[in-house]
Every structure is written in structure tokens, then in C-alpha cells.
Short mmCIF file of C-alpha atoms in Angstrom, two decimals:
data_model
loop_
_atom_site.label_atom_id
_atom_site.label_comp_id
_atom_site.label_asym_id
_atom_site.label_seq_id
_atom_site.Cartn_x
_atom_site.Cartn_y
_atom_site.Cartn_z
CA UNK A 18 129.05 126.56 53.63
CA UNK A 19 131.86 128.87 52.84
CA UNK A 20 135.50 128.06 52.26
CA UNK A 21 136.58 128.29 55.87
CA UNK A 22 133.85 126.19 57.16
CA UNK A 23 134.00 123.41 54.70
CA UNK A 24 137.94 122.54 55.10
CA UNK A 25 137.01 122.38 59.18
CA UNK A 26 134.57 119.85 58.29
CA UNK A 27 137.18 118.34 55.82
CA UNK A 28 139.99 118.28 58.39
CA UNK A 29 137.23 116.58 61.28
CA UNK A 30 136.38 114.21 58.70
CA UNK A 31 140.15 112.96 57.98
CA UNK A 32 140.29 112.12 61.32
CA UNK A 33 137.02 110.36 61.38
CA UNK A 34 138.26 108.47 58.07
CA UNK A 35 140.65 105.69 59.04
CA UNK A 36 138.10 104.86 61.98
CA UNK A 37 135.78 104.06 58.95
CA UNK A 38 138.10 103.13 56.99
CA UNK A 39 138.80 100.01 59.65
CA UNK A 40 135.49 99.62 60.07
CA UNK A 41 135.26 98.57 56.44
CA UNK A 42 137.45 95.97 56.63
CA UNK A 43 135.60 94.27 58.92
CA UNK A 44 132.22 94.96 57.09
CA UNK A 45 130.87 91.09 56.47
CA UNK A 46 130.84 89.80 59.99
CA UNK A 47 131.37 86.29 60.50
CA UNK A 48 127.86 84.06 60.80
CA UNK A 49 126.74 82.51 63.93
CA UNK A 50 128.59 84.45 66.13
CA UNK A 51 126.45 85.87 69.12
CA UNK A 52 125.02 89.65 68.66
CA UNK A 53 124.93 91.96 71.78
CA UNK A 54 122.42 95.01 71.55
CA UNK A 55 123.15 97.48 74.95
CA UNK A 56 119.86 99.91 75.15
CA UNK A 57 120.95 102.68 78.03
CA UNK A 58 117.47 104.70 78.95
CA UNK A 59 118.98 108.04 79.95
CA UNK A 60 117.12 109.65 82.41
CA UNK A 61 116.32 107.08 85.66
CA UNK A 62 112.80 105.30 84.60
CA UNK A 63 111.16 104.38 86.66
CA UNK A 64 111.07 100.54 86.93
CA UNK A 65 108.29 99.80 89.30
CA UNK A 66 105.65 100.81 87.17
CA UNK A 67 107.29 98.30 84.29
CA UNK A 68 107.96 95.62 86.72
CA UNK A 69 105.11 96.11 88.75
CA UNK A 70 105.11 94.34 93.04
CA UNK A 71 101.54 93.29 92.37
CA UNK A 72 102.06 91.01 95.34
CA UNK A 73 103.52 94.23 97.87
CA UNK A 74 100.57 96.12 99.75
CA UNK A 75 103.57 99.03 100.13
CA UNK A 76 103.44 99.62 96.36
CA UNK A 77 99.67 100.42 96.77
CA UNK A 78 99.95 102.69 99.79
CA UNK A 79 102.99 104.62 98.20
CA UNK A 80 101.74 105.42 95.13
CA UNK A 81 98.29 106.84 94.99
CA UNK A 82 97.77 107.79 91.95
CA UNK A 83 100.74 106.10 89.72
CA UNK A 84 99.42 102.59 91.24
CA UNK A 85 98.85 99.97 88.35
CA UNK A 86 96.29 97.64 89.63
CA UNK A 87 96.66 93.91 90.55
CA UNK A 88 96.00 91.51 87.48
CA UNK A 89 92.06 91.28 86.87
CA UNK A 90 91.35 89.59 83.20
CA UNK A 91 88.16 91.92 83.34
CA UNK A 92 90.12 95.13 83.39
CA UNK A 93 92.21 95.74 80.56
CA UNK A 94 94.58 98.84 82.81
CA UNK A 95 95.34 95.84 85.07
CA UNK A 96 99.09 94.81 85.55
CA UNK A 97 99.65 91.27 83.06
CA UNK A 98 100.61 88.43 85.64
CA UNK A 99 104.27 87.24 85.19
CA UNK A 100 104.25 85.01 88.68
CA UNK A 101 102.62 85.46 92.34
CA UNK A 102 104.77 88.76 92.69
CA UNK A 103 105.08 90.71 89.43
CA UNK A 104 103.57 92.01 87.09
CA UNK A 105 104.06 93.81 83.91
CA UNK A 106 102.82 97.34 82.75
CA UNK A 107 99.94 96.54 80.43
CA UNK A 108 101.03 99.29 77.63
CA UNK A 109 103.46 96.25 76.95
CA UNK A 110 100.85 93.90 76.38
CA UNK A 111 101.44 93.57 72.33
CA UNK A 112 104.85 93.57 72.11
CA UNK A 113 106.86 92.26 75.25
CA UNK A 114 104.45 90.11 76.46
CA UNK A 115 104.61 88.08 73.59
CA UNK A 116 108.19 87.41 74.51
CA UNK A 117 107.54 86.81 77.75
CA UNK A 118 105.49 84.08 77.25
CA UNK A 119 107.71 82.35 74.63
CA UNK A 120 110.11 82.67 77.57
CA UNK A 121 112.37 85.13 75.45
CA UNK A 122 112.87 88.05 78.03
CA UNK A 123 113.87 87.63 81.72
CA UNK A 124 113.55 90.70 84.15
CA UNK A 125 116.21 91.33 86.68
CA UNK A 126 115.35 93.95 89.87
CA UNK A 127 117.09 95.53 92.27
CA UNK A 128 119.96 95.81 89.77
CA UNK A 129 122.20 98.51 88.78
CA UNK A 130 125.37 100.42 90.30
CA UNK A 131 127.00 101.29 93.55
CA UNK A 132 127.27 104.78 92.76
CA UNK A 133 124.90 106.44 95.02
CA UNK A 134 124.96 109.43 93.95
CA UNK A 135 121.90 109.85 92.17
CA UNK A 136 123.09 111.79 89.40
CA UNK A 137 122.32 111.57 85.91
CA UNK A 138 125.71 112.46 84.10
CA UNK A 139 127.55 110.86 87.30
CA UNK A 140 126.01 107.88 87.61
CA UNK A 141 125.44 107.47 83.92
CA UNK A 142 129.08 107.95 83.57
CA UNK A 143 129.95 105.56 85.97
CA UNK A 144 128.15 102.80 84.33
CA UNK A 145 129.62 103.26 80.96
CA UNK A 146 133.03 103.26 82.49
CA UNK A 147 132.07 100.05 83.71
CA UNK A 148 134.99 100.40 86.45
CA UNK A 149 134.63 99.92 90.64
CA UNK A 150 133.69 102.91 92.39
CA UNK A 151 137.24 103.23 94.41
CA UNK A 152 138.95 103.72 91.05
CA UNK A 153 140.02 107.08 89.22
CA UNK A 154 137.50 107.76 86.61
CA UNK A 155 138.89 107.18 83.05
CA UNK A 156 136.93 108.98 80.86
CA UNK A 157 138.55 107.90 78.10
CA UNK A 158 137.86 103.98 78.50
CA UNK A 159 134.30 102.52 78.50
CA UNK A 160 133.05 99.06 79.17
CA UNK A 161 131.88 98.41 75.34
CA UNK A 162 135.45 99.70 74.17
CA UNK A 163 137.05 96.80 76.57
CA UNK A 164 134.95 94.40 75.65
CA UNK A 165 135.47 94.80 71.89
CA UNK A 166 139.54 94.83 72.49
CA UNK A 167 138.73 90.79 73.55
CA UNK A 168 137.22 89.67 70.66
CA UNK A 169 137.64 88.87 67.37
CA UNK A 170 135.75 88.85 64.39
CA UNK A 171 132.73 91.37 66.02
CA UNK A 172 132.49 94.67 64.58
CA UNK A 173 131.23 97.11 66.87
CA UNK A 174 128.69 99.98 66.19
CA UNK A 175 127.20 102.87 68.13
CA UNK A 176 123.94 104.47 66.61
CA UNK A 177 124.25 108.03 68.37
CA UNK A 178 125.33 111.16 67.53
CA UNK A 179 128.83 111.02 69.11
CA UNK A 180 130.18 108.34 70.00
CA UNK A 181 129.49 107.50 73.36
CA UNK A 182 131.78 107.22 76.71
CA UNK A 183 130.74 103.07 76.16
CA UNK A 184 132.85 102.92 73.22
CA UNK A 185 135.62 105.33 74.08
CA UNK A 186 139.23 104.07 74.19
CA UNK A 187 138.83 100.95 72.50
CA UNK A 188 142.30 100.75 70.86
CA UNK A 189 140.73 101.08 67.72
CA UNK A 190 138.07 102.85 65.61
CA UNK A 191 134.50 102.46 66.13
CA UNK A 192 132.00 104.15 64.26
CA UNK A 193 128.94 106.00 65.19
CA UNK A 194 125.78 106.72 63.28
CA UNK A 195 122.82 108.67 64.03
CA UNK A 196 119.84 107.10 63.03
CA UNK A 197 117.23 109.74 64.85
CA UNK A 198 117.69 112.18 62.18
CA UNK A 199 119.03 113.16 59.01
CA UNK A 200 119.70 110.21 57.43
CA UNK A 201 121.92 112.13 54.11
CA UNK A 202 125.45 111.93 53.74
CA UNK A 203 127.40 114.47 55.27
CA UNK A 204 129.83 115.37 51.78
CA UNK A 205 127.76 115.43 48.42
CA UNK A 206 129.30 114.32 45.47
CA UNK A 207 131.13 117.49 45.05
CA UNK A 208 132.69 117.78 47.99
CA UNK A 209 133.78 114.23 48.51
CA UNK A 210 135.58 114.77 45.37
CA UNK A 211 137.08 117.95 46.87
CA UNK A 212 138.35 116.29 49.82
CA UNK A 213 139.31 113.04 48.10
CA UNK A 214 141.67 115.19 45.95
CA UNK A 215 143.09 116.73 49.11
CA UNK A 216 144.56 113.71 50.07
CA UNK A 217 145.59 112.10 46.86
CA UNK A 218 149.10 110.89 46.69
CA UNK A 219 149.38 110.98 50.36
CA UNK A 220 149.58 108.47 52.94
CA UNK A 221 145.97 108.75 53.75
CA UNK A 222 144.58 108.74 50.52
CA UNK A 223 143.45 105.64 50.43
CA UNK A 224 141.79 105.57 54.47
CA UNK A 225 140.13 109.04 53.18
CA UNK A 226 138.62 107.20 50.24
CA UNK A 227 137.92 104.00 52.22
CA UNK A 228 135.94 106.11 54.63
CA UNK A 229 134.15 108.14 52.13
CA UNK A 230 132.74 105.49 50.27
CA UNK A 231 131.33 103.23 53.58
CA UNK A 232 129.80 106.45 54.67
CA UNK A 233 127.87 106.37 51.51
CA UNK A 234 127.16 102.87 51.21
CA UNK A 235 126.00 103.03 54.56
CA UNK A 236 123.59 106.28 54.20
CA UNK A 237 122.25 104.44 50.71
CA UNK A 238 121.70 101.02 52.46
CA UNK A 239 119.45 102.88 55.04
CA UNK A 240 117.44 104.87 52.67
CA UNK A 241 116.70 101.80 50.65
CA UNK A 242 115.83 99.95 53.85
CA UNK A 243 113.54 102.89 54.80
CA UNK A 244 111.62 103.16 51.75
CA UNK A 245 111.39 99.29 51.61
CA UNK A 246 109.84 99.23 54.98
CA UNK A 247 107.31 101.60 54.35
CA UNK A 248 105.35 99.66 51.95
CA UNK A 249 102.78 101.77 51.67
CA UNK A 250 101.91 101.71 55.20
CA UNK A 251 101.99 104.13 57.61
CA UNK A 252 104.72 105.49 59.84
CA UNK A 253 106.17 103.28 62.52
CA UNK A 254 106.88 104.87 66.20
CA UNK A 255 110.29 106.80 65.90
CA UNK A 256 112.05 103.77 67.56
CA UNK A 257 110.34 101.12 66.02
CA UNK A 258 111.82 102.74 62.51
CA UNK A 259 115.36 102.86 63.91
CA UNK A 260 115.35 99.45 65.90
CA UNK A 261 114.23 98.01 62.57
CA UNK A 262 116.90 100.19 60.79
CA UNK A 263 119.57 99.21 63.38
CA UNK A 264 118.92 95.21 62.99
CA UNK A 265 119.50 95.92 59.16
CA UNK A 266 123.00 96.78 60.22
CA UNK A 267 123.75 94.51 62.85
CA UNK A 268 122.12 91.57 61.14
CA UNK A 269 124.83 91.53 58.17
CA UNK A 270 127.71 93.80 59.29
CA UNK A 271 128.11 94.51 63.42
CA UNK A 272 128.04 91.63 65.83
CA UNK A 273 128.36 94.43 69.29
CA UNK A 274 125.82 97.30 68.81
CA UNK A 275 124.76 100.43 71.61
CA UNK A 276 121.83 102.75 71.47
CA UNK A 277 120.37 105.15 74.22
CA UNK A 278 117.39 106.44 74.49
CA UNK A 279 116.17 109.72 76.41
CA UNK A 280 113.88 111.26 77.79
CA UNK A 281 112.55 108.86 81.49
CA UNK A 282 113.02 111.88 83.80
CA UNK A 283 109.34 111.53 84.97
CA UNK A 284 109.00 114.00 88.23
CA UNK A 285 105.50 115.25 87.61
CA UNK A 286 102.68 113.96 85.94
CA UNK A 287 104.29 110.78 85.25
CA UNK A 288 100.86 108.53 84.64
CA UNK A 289 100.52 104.70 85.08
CA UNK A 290 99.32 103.38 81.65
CA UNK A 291 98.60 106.26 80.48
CA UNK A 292 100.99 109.51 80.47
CA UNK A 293 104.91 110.06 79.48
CA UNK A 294 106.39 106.88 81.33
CA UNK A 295 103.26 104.43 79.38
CA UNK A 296 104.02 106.24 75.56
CA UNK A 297 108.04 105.67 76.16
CA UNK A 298 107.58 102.43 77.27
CA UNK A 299 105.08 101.32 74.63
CA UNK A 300 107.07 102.65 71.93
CA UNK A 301 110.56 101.06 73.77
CA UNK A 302 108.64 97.40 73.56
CA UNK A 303 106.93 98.15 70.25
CA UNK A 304 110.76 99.29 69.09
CA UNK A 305 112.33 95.72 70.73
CA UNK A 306 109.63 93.78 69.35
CA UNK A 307 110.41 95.23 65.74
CA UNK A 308 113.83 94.56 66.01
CA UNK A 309 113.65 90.55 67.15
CA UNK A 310 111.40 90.77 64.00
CA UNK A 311 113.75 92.46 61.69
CA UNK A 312 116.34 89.64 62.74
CA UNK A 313 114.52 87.03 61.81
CA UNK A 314 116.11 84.10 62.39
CA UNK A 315 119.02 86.04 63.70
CA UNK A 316 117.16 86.71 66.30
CA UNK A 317 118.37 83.55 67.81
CA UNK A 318 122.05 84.68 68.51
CA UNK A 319 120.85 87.92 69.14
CA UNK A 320 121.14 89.22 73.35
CA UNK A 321 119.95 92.28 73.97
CA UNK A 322 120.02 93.83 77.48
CA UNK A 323 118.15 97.09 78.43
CA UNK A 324 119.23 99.65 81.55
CA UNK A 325 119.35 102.97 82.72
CA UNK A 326 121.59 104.48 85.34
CA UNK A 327 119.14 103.74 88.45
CA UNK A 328 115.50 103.51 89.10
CA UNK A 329 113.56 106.20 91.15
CA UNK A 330 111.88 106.67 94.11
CA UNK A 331 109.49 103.83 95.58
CA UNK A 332 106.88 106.42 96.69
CA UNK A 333 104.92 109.10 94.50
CA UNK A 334 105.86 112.52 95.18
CA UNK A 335 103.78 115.37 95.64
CA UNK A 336 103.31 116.18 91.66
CA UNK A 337 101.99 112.63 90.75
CA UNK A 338 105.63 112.12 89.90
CA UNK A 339 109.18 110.10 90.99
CA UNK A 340 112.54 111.34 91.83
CA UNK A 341 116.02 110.08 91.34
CA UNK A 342 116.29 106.72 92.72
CA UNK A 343 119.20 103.89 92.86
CA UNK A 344 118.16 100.10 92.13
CA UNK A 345 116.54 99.77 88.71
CA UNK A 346 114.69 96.35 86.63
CA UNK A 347 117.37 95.42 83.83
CA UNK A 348 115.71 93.39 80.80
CA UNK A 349 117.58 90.64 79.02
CA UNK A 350 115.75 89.75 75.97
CA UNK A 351 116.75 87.61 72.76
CA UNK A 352 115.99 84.05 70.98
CA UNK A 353 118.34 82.11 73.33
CA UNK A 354 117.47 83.84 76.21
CA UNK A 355 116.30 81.57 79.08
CA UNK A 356 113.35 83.45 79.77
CA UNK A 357 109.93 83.91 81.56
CA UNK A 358 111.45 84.52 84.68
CA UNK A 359 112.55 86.87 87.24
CA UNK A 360 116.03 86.29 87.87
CA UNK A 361 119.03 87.75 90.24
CA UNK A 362 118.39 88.37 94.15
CA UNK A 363 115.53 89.72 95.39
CA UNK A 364 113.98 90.25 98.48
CA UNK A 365 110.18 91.55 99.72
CA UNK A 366 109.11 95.03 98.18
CA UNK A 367 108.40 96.35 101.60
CA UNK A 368 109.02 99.39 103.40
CA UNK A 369 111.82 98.16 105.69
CA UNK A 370 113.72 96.33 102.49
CA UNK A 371 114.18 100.08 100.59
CA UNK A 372 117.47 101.91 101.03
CA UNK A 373 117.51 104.90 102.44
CA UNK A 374 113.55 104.58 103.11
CA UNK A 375 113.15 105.73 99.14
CA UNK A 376 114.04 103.54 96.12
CA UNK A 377 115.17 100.05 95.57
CA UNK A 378 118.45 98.56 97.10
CA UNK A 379 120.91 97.35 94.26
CA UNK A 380 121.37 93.41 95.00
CA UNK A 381 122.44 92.74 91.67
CA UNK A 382 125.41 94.99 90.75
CA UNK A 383 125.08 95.41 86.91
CA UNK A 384 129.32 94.79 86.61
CA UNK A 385 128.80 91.40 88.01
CA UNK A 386 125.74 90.59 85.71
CA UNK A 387 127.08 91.96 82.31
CA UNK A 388 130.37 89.91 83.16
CA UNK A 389 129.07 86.50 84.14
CA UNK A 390 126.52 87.11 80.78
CA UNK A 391 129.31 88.30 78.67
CA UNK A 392 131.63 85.71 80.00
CA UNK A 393 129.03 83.09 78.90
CA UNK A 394 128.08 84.72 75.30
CA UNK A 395 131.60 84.59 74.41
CA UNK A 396 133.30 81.82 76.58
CA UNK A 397 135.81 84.80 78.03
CA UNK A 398 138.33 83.74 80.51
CA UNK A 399 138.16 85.18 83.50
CA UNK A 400 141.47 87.55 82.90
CA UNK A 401 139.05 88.87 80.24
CA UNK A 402 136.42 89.78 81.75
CA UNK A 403 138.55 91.25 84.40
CA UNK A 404 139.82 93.41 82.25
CA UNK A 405 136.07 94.57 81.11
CA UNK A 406 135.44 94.94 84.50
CA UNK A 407 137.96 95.14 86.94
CA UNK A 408 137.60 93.63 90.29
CA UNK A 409 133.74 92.67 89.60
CA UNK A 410 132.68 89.21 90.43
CA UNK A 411 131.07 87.70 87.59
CA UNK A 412 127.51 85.88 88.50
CA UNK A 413 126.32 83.50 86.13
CA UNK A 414 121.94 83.87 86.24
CA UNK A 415 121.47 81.20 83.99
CA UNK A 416 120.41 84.28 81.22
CA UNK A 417 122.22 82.43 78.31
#
């Protein structure tokens, strides 16, 4: 790094230092106070081979090769019965199932936005932004960023690279960590010292220092925790090690937590329990099912809700794949969680019920659902949660 690189870093990381510099202060999180995990799947995924309409003769007809058969206890590629009308993808049989039956996860369908555009970065943006479709898009205000500006005593966390439109706008500083890659501090020794020195006897001395040192603590806690988890063993899934890595943090020190996860674009080739959709999926349950187990007892305050900006299409298209859709399957998942169920409104996975003749209508618009669960976590008033998200209409689906 020469000269003129290093003091650009410097200068980007004063800014970043007051935000963890407040972050700091805030580092022991009060107990018993309820945890919120957001997982955003970037990329559409396609729900209806998750949540599978075992009981809809459409779903077999439409999908000819992506098709995950009815439940049969002799075949093991067979959908696992939730009720007379779902079923769940099989590749899930180890690690959500589990939860299922200990009535820890509920699945919501025909959920999701009222953007119909059925763009990625549009539609993605739109849910982060958490605001009605008729209003000016605010890019610089997210849902997550509201929500934290109502309470108190829950340190908020984003484990991505930037910090994401979710948490932008908050009011005050959030951090962000990667955990998908290098795991080292950004300053060595050496140049923390240099940049400490470039601030000392100034007003932000001490916010430079204060964000120096939780970077480090921070990057040392999650070696420790790495090598600790190893044991000897060998190497979890990628997001099995950072789910576990993530409840570290949020167990002690971060009560509101976001994560994405890419890579559910599945146009050709897609598979049923087998192929790209089945390996994301198993490693997204095996990585939810380390992370209730990392929590330990925890694990009972704990809500975690998983989404991605819509589902896709209904029928199988012409490369053994799915398109952009609109309604999606949410997951809500934790100790507390009134479970083993399929909850919101539904209606009959038939041809006639699909919008547009393609994907899923959205019955259960996610604003509504994150309010009336968020209202209930934390006992919000309803001026609250209207400012979270305005104009929605809280529903309360007995999640919590």
C-alpha cells in the first residue's frame, strides 16, 4: 500500500470510526430481550419446490421434471408431510424438519410485496425500504434502520460487506461485518498506530481509538470462535460456519441482526432434490439449524424470519428451470415460535388461483406481517410501527 493509498483508507476509516465507536457503547446487550435475525435470499428462489403443493395435481402437470413427489415413507426423494397440502423439500430433512416437528418454524405462502415488477434490484429495493408502493423511494431509509430508531437497549448488526439499504438512515451508526471472507483486521498494528496518532489531541481521538480497538476485539473474538469450533473436525458448509459465527455475536452483543444470502436465480437446470436450488437450500437449513444450536438456550428469545424479494414462476420453463415470479414462502423460525403450521391466507394451488397465469399471488403482504410480528416481539404501539412501515396494516398470525 503506498502513501497515497493508505491515508484514503485512513480518511474512510475516520468516518467509519464513531459508527463503531457507538457501537461499543452498547456492546453488552441487555439479557432477555427478544433477538431478531432477517435472512434476505437474493435472487427469487423458488419457493414451491421448498414448500411443496403435494395436495395440487397443477404442481405435477407444470413441472415435469422439477416435480418433488408426494410423501411415500418408502422413497427417501419424496416430499416430508407437513399437513394434507404441503410438503417440505426432503434435502431439509436433517435440519429443518427437526424444527418443524418441535413446532419451532411456521411457513407462510403467498407472501411477499406489491411491487410487481419482477426485478431483482427493484423489487429487492423495495422491500428493504419497507415503504408503500405509492411513495417516493428513499434510498437512504430502510425498514431495519426504522425499526432500530424505536428501541432501546438492542444493538443492531449487519454481517455484509456494506452495509445494506435495510440499515441505511437509521439516525445512528450501525456496523457491518463481513463474515464470508477475510476474517483479518483491516489496519495491522502499525498502521493503527499511524492513524491513531493522526488524530491525537483532536476531537476525534478518542471515537478513532474507540473504533480501532472494537474492530480488533471483534476480528480476535471470531478467530478464537473459529478455531474453537473446529475441534478437529472437518469443515462446516460456508453458512453453517458463519450462522454459527454470527450467533457468537448476537448471542452476547446484538439483539437486531441481517444477513443475505445469494445466489437463487435458478433459470436452467434448477433440479428438485438434487441440483443448485437442493445444495442452497440444504446448506440454508443446515446453516439455521447451526445457529438455533449455537444459541443455546438463547435460542428461546431468538425470531428469525427468512425471505427473498418474490418467488418464481409456477410452471417449469423450457431449460428445466423458473423465471422471475411474485408471491414467495416466508419462514419464521425460533424457540418461541408457535410453530408446525402453515400460517397467513391461502387459497388452492390451482391454475385459475395464479396471477397473471405464472407465479403465486401475494395474499400476505410482507409489511403487514413483519409489523403485526414486530409489533408483538417488542409490544410497539401502533405510531411505531407506523413509522417502520407506513400505511401497512399490521396482521397479527399468532407467530409469537
Amino acid at each position: 500500500m503506498d502513501r497515497r493509498q493508505f491515508l484514503r483508507t485512513a480518511a474512510a476509516a475516520a468516518l467509519a470510526a464513531p459508527a463503531l465507536s457507538f457501537s461499543g457503547r452498547l456492546f453488552a446487550a441487555p439479557t432477555n430481550t427478544p433477538r431478531f435475525l432477517l435472512v434476505f435470499l437474493r435472487g427469487g428462489y423458488d419457493c414451491n419446490n421448498l414448500l411443496v403443493p403435494t395436495g395440487s395435481d397443477f404442481y405435477y402437470e407444470s413441472r415435469p421434471t422439477l416435480a418433488i413427489a408426494r410423501p411415500d415413507t418408502a422413497n427417501p426423494d419424496s416430499a416430508l408431510a407437513l399437513d394434507g397440502g404441503w410438503g417440505l423439500n426432503p434435502v431439509l430433512r436433517d435440519s429443518i424438519y427437526p424444527l418443524w416437528q418441535k413446532k419451532q418454524i411456521a411457513f407462510v405462502p403467498f407472501a411477499g410485496t406489491t411491487d410487481l415488477s419482477r426485478s431483482h434490484f427493484e423489487t429487492q429495493d423495495h422491500i428493504e425500504r419497507g415503504e408503500p408502493m405509492d411513495h417516493t423511494g428513499d434510498y437512504r431509509s430502510g425498514f431495519m434502520a426504522r425499526l432500530s430508531g424505536q428501541l432501546t437497549g438492542t444493538p443492531a448488526i449487519a454481517f455484509t460487506n456494506n452495509l445494506p439499504l435495510s440499515f441505511q438512515g437509521a439516525g445512528h451508526d450501525i456496523p457491518n461485518i463481513s463474515l464470508k471472507g477475510n476474517t483479518k483486521s483491516h489496519f495491522n498494528d502499525r498502521q493503527a498506530a499511524i492513524l491513531a496518532s493522526m488524530y491525537q489531541g483532536t476531537a476525534m481521538a478518542a471515537a478513532s481509538a474507540d473504533g480501532l480497538a472494537l474492530r480488533k476485539d471483534v476480528t480476535a473474538d471470531l478467530e478464537k470462535e473459529m478455531v474453537a469450533a473446529s475441534r478437529g473436525a472437518p469443515s462446516a458448509r460456508n453458512f453453517a460456519s458463519e450462522t454459527r459465527r454470527i450467533a457468537t455475536l448476537m448471542r452476547d452483543q446484538y439483539r437486531l441482526g441481517f444477513v443475505d444470502v445469494g445466489g437463487w436465480d435458478t433459470h436452467v437446470n434448477q433440479g428438485s432434490v438434487k441440483g443448485a436450488l437442493a445444495n442452497n437450500l440444504r446448506n440454508l437449513g443446515e446453516g439455521l439449524a447451526a445457529y438455533a444450536d449455537a444459541l443455546g438456550d438463547d435460542w428461546n428469545d431468538t425470531t428469525v424470519v427468512v425471505l427473498s424479494e418474490f418467488g418464481r414462476t409456477f410452471r417449469e420453463n423450457g431449460d428445466k428451470g423458473t423465471d422471475h415470479g411474485h408471491g414467495t414462502v416466508h419462514w419464521v423460525l425460533g424457540g418461541r415460535v408457535r410453530g408446525g403450521r402453515i400460517a397467513g391466507e391461502q387459497v388452492a394451488v390451482t391454475q385459475p388461483n395464479l396471477l397473471q397465469n405464472r407465479d403465486y399471488p401475494v395474499l400476505n403482504n410482507y409489511r403487514d406481517v413483519l409489523g403485526g410480528l414486530m409489533q408483538k416481539l417488542w409490544g410497539l404501539r401502533a405510531g411505531q410501527v407506523q413509522s417502520v412501515f407506513p400505511q401497512a396494516r399490521p396482521v397479527d398470525l399468532g407467530l409469537v
